[in-house]
Coordinates of C-alpha atoms and ligand atoms in Angstrom, one line a residue:
M1 CA 12.6 -16.1 13.0
P2 CA 13.7 -14.4 9.6
V3 CA 14.5 -10.6 9.4
Q4 CA 11.9 -9.1 7.1
T5 CA 13.4 -5.8 5.4
T6 CA 10.7 -3.1 6.0
D7 CA 12.9 0.0 5.4
A8 CA 11.3 2.8 3.2
A9 CA 13.3 2.0 0.0
A10 CA 12.2 -1.9 0.4
L11 CA 8.5 -0.7 0.8
Q12 CA 8.7 1.6 -1.9
A13 CA 10.0 -0.8 -4.5
Y14 CA 7.3 -3.2 -3.5
L15 CA 4.9 -0.7 -3.9
D16 CA 6.0 0.2 -7.5
T17 CA 6.0 -3.2 -8.2
A18 CA 2.3 -3.5 -7.2
V19 CA 1.4 -0.5 -9.1
A20 CA 3.0 -1.4 -12.3
L21 CA 1.2 -4.6 -12.2
A22 CA -2.3 -3.2 -11.2
R23 CA -1.9 -0.9 -14.1
E24 CA -0.7 -3.8 -16.5
V25 CA -4.0 -5.9 -15.6
G26 CA -6.3 -2.9 -15.7
P27 CA -7.4 -3.2 -19.5
A28 CA -8.4 -7.0 -18.9
F29 CA -10.6 -5.8 -15.9
T30 CA -12.3 -3.2 -18.0
D31 CA -12.8 -5.6 -21.1
G32 CA -14.5 -7.8 -18.4
F33 CA -16.8 -5.2 -17.0
R34 CA -17.8 -4.0 -20.5
R35 CA -17.7 -7.6 -21.9
T36 CA -15.1 -6.4 -24.8
G37 CA -11.9 -7.4 -26.0
R38 CA -10.9 -10.7 -24.3
F39 CA -14.2 -11.0 -22.6
A40 CA -16.3 -10.3 -25.7
A41 CA -17.8 -13.7 -25.9
S42 CA -20.5 -13.4 -23.0
S43 CA -21.1 -17.3 -22.8
A44 CA -17.3 -17.3 -21.2
F45 CA -18.1 -14.7 -18.8
A46 CA -21.3 -16.2 -16.5
A47 CA -20.8 -15.5 -12.9
E48 CA -20.6 -18.7 -11.1
A49 CA -22.0 -19.1 -7.5
K50 CA -19.3 -20.2 -4.9
L51 CA -20.3 -23.2 -3.0
G52 CA -23.8 -22.8 -4.3
N53 CA -24.4 -19.3 -2.9
E54 CA -25.4 -16.8 -5.8
A55 CA -24.5 -14.0 -3.6
D56 CA -20.9 -15.1 -3.6
C57 CA -20.0 -15.1 -7.1
V58 CA -16.7 -15.7 -9.2
T59 CA -16.2 -15.0 -12.7
A60 CA -13.6 -15.8 -15.4
V61 CA -12.3 -12.3 -15.3
D62 CA -11.5 -12.9 -11.5
R63 CA -9.5 -15.9 -12.2
Y64 CA -7.5 -14.4 -15.4
I65 CA -6.5 -11.5 -13.1
E66 CA -5.6 -13.5 -10.1
E67 CA -3.2 -15.8 -12.4
Q68 CA -1.7 -12.9 -14.0
L69 CA -0.8 -11.1 -11.1
F70 CA 0.5 -14.2 -9.4
A71 CA 2.8 -15.1 -12.4
R72 CA 4.3 -11.8 -12.4
L73 CA 4.7 -11.6 -8.9
R74 CA 6.5 -15.1 -8.6
K75 CA 8.7 -14.0 -11.2
V76 CA 10.0 -10.9 -9.3
Y77 CA 9.6 -12.6 -5.7
P78 CA 10.1 -16.0 -6.3
T79 CA 10.6 -16.7 -2.2
H80 CA 7.4 -14.8 -1.1
R81 CA 4.1 -16.2 -0.5
F82 CA 0.9 -15.8 -2.1
V83 CA -2.7 -15.7 -1.0
G84 CA -5.6 -14.9 -3.4
E85 CA -9.2 -15.1 -3.1
E86 CA -9.7 -17.5 -6.0
T87 CA -6.8 -19.7 -5.5
T88 CA -7.1 -19.8 -1.9
A89 CA -11.1 -19.9 -1.5
E90 CA -11.1 -22.7 -4.1
S91 CA -8.3 -24.8 -2.4
G92 CA -10.3 -24.9 0.7
D93 CA -8.5 -21.9 2.7
D94 CA -5.7 -24.1 3.9
Y95 CA -2.7 -22.2 3.9
A96 CA -0.3 -21.3 6.8
V97 CA 0.0 -17.7 7.7
T98 CA 3.6 -16.8 8.5
D99 CA 6.0 -13.8 9.0
D100 CA 7.3 -14.0 5.4
P101 CA 6.4 -11.5 3.0
T102 CA 3.1 -12.7 1.8
W103 CA 1.0 -10.9 -1.2
V104 CA -2.6 -10.9 -0.6
V105 CA -4.8 -10.4 -3.6
D106 CA -8.3 -9.7 -4.6
P107 CA -8.4 -9.7 -8.3
V108 CA -11.9 -8.3 -8.4
D109 CA -13.0 -6.8 -5.1
G110 CA -16.9 -6.2 -5.3
T111 CA -17.6 -9.1 -7.8
N112 CA -21.2 -8.6 -7.2
N113 CA -20.8 -4.9 -8.5
F114 CA -18.6 -6.0 -11.3
V115 CA -21.2 -8.4 -12.9
H116 CA -24.1 -5.8 -12.5
H117 CA -21.9 -3.0 -14.1
L118 CA -21.7 -1.0 -11.1
P119 CA -18.3 0.5 -11.2
Y120 CA -17.3 0.5 -7.7
T121 CA -15.1 -2.7 -8.2
G122 CA -11.3 -3.0 -8.2
I123 CA -8.3 -5.0 -7.9
S124 CA -6.8 -5.0 -4.5
I125 CA -3.1 -6.2 -4.1
G126 CA -1.7 -5.9 -0.6
L127 CA 1.7 -7.1 0.9
A128 CA 2.0 -8.3 4.3
I129 CA 5.2 -8.8 6.0
N130 CA 5.5 -10.2 9.7
R131 CA 1.9 -10.9 9.3
E132 CA 0.9 -7.0 9.0
P133 CA -0.3 -5.3 5.9
V134 CA 2.3 -2.7 4.9
V135 CA 2.0 -2.1 1.1
G136 CA -1.6 -1.7 -0.3
V137 CA -2.9 -0.7 -3.9
V138 CA -6.7 -0.5 -4.7
Y139 CA -6.9 0.4 -8.2
L140 CA -10.6 0.9 -9.7
P141 CA -10.2 0.7 -13.3
V142 CA -13.5 1.7 -14.5
L143 CA -13.5 5.1 -12.5
D144 CA -9.7 5.2 -13.2
E145 CA -9.1 5.8 -9.3
L146 CA -5.7 4.3 -8.2
Y147 CA -5.1 4.4 -4.2
T148 CA -2.0 3.7 -3.1
A149 CA 0.0 3.4 0.0
A150 CA 3.0 1.8 2.1
R151 CA 3.9 2.2 5.8
G152 CA 5.4 5.1 6.6
L153 CA 5.1 6.7 3.1
G154 CA 1.6 8.2 3.3
A155 CA -1.4 7.2 1.1
H156 CA -2.4 8.7 -2.3
L157 CA -5.2 9.0 -4.9
N158 CA -3.9 9.1 -8.4
G159 CA -0.8 10.8 -6.7
A160 CA -2.7 13.4 -4.6
P161 CA -2.3 12.9 -0.6
L162 CA -5.1 11.2 1.3
P163 CA -7.4 12.4 2.8
I164 CA -8.5 14.4 0.2
V165 CA -10.7 16.5 2.5
R166 CA -8.5 18.3 4.8
P167 CA -9.0 20.7 7.9
P168 CA -10.6 23.0 8.2
A169 CA -13.1 21.8 5.7
L170 CA -12.7 18.3 7.5
T171 CA -14.6 18.8 10.8
S172 CA -14.9 16.4 13.8
P173 CA -17.6 14.3 14.4
T174 CA -18.2 14.2 18.2
A175 CA -20.9 11.8 18.6
L176 CA -21.7 8.6 16.8
S177 CA -25.1 10.2 15.7
Q178 CA -23.2 12.7 13.5
C179 CA -21.5 10.0 11.6
S180 CA -21.8 8.4 8.2
L181 CA -21.1 4.9 8.2
I182 CA -20.5 2.2 5.3
A183 CA -21.4 -1.3 6.2
E184 CA -22.0 -4.5 3.8
H185 CA -24.8 -7.2 3.7
G186 CA -22.0 -9.7 2.9
S187 CA -22.6 -13.0 1.3
A188 CA -23.5 -15.2 4.1
R189 CA -27.4 -15.2 4.1
S190 CA -28.5 -17.8 6.9
A191 CA -31.2 -16.5 9.4
A192 CA -28.9 -16.1 12.2
V193 CA -26.5 -14.2 10.2
L194 CA -29.2 -11.9 8.8
E195 CA -30.8 -11.4 12.1
S196 CA -27.7 -10.3 13.7
R197 CA -26.6 -8.1 11.1
L198 CA -29.8 -6.2 10.2
G199 CA -30.4 -6.2 14.2
S200 CA -27.1 -4.0 14.5
F201 CA -28.4 -1.9 11.5
K202 CA -31.6 -1.1 13.0
R203 CA -30.1 -0.3 16.3
L204 CA -27.7 2.2 14.5
L205 CA -30.3 3.8 12.3
L206 CA -33.3 3.8 14.9
D207 CA -34.3 7.2 16.4
K208 CA -33.0 7.9 20.2
E209 CA -36.5 8.2 21.6
H210 CA -36.5 4.4 20.8
G211 CA -33.2 3.7 21.9
G212 CA -31.3 3.8 18.8
A213 CA -27.9 5.6 17.7
C214 CA -29.7 7.5 15.1
L215 CA -26.9 7.2 12.8
Q216 CA -26.8 10.2 10.3
N217 CA -26.5 8.0 7.4
L218 CA -25.8 4.2 6.6
R219 CA -24.5 3.3 2.9
V220 CA -23.7 -0.1 1.3
M221 CA -21.3 0.1 -1.4
G222 CA -20.3 -3.5 -2.3
S223 CA -16.7 -3.9 -1.9
A224 CA -14.5 -4.0 1.2
A225 CA -11.5 -2.5 -0.6
Y226 CA -13.4 0.5 -1.9
D227 CA -15.1 1.1 1.1
L228 CA -11.8 1.7 2.8
T229 CA -10.6 4.1 0.4
L230 CA -13.8 6.2 0.7
V231 CA -13.1 6.2 4.3
A232 CA -9.3 7.0 3.8
R233 CA -10.4 9.9 1.3
G234 CA -12.9 11.4 4.2
A235 CA -16.0 10.6 1.9
A236 CA -17.6 8.5 4.9
D237 CA -16.5 8.6 8.6
M238 CA -16.8 4.7 9.3
Y239 CA -16.7 1.4 7.6
W240 CA -17.8 -1.7 9.9
E241 CA -18.1 -5.2 8.5
C242 CA -17.6 -8.9 9.8
G243 CA -17.2 -11.5 7.3
P244 CA -14.6 -10.3 4.5
H245 CA -11.3 -12.1 4.3
A246 CA -7.9 -10.8 4.5
W247 CA -7.6 -10.5 0.6
D248 CA -10.6 -7.7 0.9
F249 CA -8.8 -5.8 3.6
A250 CA -5.1 -6.0 3.3
A251 CA -4.4 -3.4 0.8
G252 CA -7.3 -0.8 1.9
A253 CA -6.0 -1.1 5.6
V254 CA -2.6 0.3 4.5
I255 CA -4.3 3.1 2.6
L256 CA -6.4 3.8 5.7
R257 CA -4.0 3.8 8.2
E258 CA -1.7 5.8 6.2
A259 CA -4.2 8.3 5.4
G260 CA -4.5 9.0 9.3
G261 CA -7.5 6.5 9.8
A262 CA -7.8 4.1 12.7
L263 CA -8.4 0.5 12.6
F264 CA -10.1 -1.9 15.0
D265 CA -11.4 -5.1 15.5
G266 CA -15.1 -5.1 14.4
A267 CA -16.4 -7.8 16.7
G268 CA -18.2 -5.7 19.0
W269 CA -19.5 -6.5 22.3
W270 CA -23.3 -6.4 21.7
G271 CA -24.7 -9.3 24.0
A272 CA -21.2 -10.6 24.8
D273 CA -20.2 -11.5 28.3
V274 CA -17.5 -8.7 28.3
P275 CA -17.0 -7.0 31.8
E276 CA -17.4 -3.3 31.3
H277 CA -14.1 -2.5 32.2
E278 CA -12.7 -4.4 29.5
R279 CA -14.8 -2.7 26.8
R280 CA -12.2 -0.9 24.7
P281 CA -11.7 -1.3 20.8
R282 CA -9.4 -4.2 20.2
P283 CA -6.7 -3.8 17.6
F284 CA -7.5 -5.1 14.0
D285 CA -5.9 -8.2 12.8
M286 CA -6.6 -8.6 9.1
W287 CA -6.8 -12.5 9.4
R288 CA -9.9 -12.3 11.7
R289 CA -12.2 -11.1 9.3
K290 CA -13.9 -8.3 11.4
L291 CA -13.0 -4.6 11.1
L292 CA -14.2 -1.1 12.1
A293 CA -12.3 1.8 10.3
I294 CA -12.5 5.3 11.6
R295 CA -11.5 8.2 9.2
H296 CA -8.8 10.7 10.1
I297 CA -9.8 13.1 12.6
P298 CA -8.2 16.4 13.2
D299 CA -6.8 17.2 16.3
L300 CA -8.7 20.3 18.0
P301 CA -6.7 23.4 18.1
G302 CA -4.3 23.2 21.1
K303 CA -5.1 19.6 21.8
P304 CA -2.5 17.2 20.4
G305 CA -3.7 13.7 20.7
S306 CA -7.6 14.6 20.3
G307 CA -8.3 13.4 17.1
R308 CA -7.0 9.9 18.1
A309 CA -9.1 10.1 21.4
L310 CA -12.1 10.9 19.2
Q311 CA -11.5 8.0 16.9
K312 CA -11.4 5.4 19.9
Q313 CA -14.3 7.2 21.5
L314 CA -16.3 6.6 18.2
A315 CA -15.3 3.2 17.6
A316 CA -16.1 2.4 21.4
E317 CA -20.0 3.8 20.8
L318 CA -20.4 1.9 17.3
L319 CA -19.0 -1.4 19.0
A320 CA -21.3 -0.8 21.8
V321 CA -24.4 -1.0 19.4
V322 CA -23.2 -3.7 17.0
Q323 CA -23.4 -7.2 17.3
D324 CA -20.3 -9.9 16.3
V325 CA -21.1 -12.3 13.6
P326 CA -18.7 -15.2 14.2
Y327 CA -16.7 -16.4 11.4
P328 CA -13.4 -18.8 11.7
P329 CA -10.3 -16.9 11.0
D330 CA -8.6 -17.0 7.6
G331 CA -5.5 -19.4 7.5
R332 CA -3.6 -21.7 9.7
H333 CA -1.9 -19.6 12.7
Ligands
LIG1 C1 -16.9 -8.7 -1.1 C2 -16.2 -7.9 0.0 C3 -17.7 -7.3 0.7 C4 -18.4 -8.2 1.2 C5 -19.0 -9.3 0.2 C6 -17.7 -9.8 -0.4 P1 -15.8 -10.1 -3.3 O1 -15.7 -9.4 -1.7 O2 -15.8 -6.9 -0.7 O3 -17.2 -6.3 1.6 O4 -19.6 -8.0 1.7 O5 -19.5 -10.3 0.7 O6 -16.9 -10.7 0.5 O7 -16.5 -11.5 -3.0 O8 -16.6 -9.3 -4.2 O9 -14.3 -10.3 -3.6

């Protein structure tokens, strides 16, 4: 098995490259969003439905930015591998997941927001080594928010360390009912998927008298990458979703972890035949398309490790309420 360099200097160099490229393609992204410049001819812009599903769309901007990013990355790292939403999805998802350095890119995450002029949409550039995401850049050009992180080097928003809100202002929720959760509707719209997902939402929101978790609030923002940055900055307590792909999660996962957040497999146990003693949050695997993210929770005074314990407790509480939606994993393993 090849030895991959993941020392701080190597990771910083990868991060610098990713930041420079995100900034470079940013103007094309805003041109697309505003239908100006290179994307002024609106006829060239139409959102196309992938696989006949209008909820899962792609535009000329997605394709253009992915091409630009991969062309530049290939020049700098000719031996690396590349997985991108547009090239990969359009080639039928048939790629091998290996230990090699692999750039995992979503040129426009939140394409639906992009098409509808909602600025919660951005470029997501992740680098995985040994199958684990280690570098992440999420750039929201319209809002000019640049989130950056590399393993062991911290996470930043426009250069300021994350989470933005810190103790003592950052308090600790001690139960699911005190949490704000981000979730998504996703693009799969079959009756079975909707029933499962809406059932989870209902149990999460329902008051306690009727057996629900009575979550403080549930928000749908429309972009997995952005959702992860919101949890990383401390603007939401949790994000849960089954269905997105590695290119939606890769960069945001690094940013969240480096901001002190915790990631778990989002599959959940509702209705599954899992014995009670096995009911613990499983580790996150970005190729499995299921994620639960919990924000940084500070330790209680004099209790080191209590923040991590609370993250696990909240994850367990949430996973006991939601229902898994089965999806095949990304890539060949
Ligand atoms: C989107 C994700 C979102 C999910 C959507 C879609 P896209 O990515 O960010 O979380 O709910 O179905 O996968 O397609 O806009 O890059």
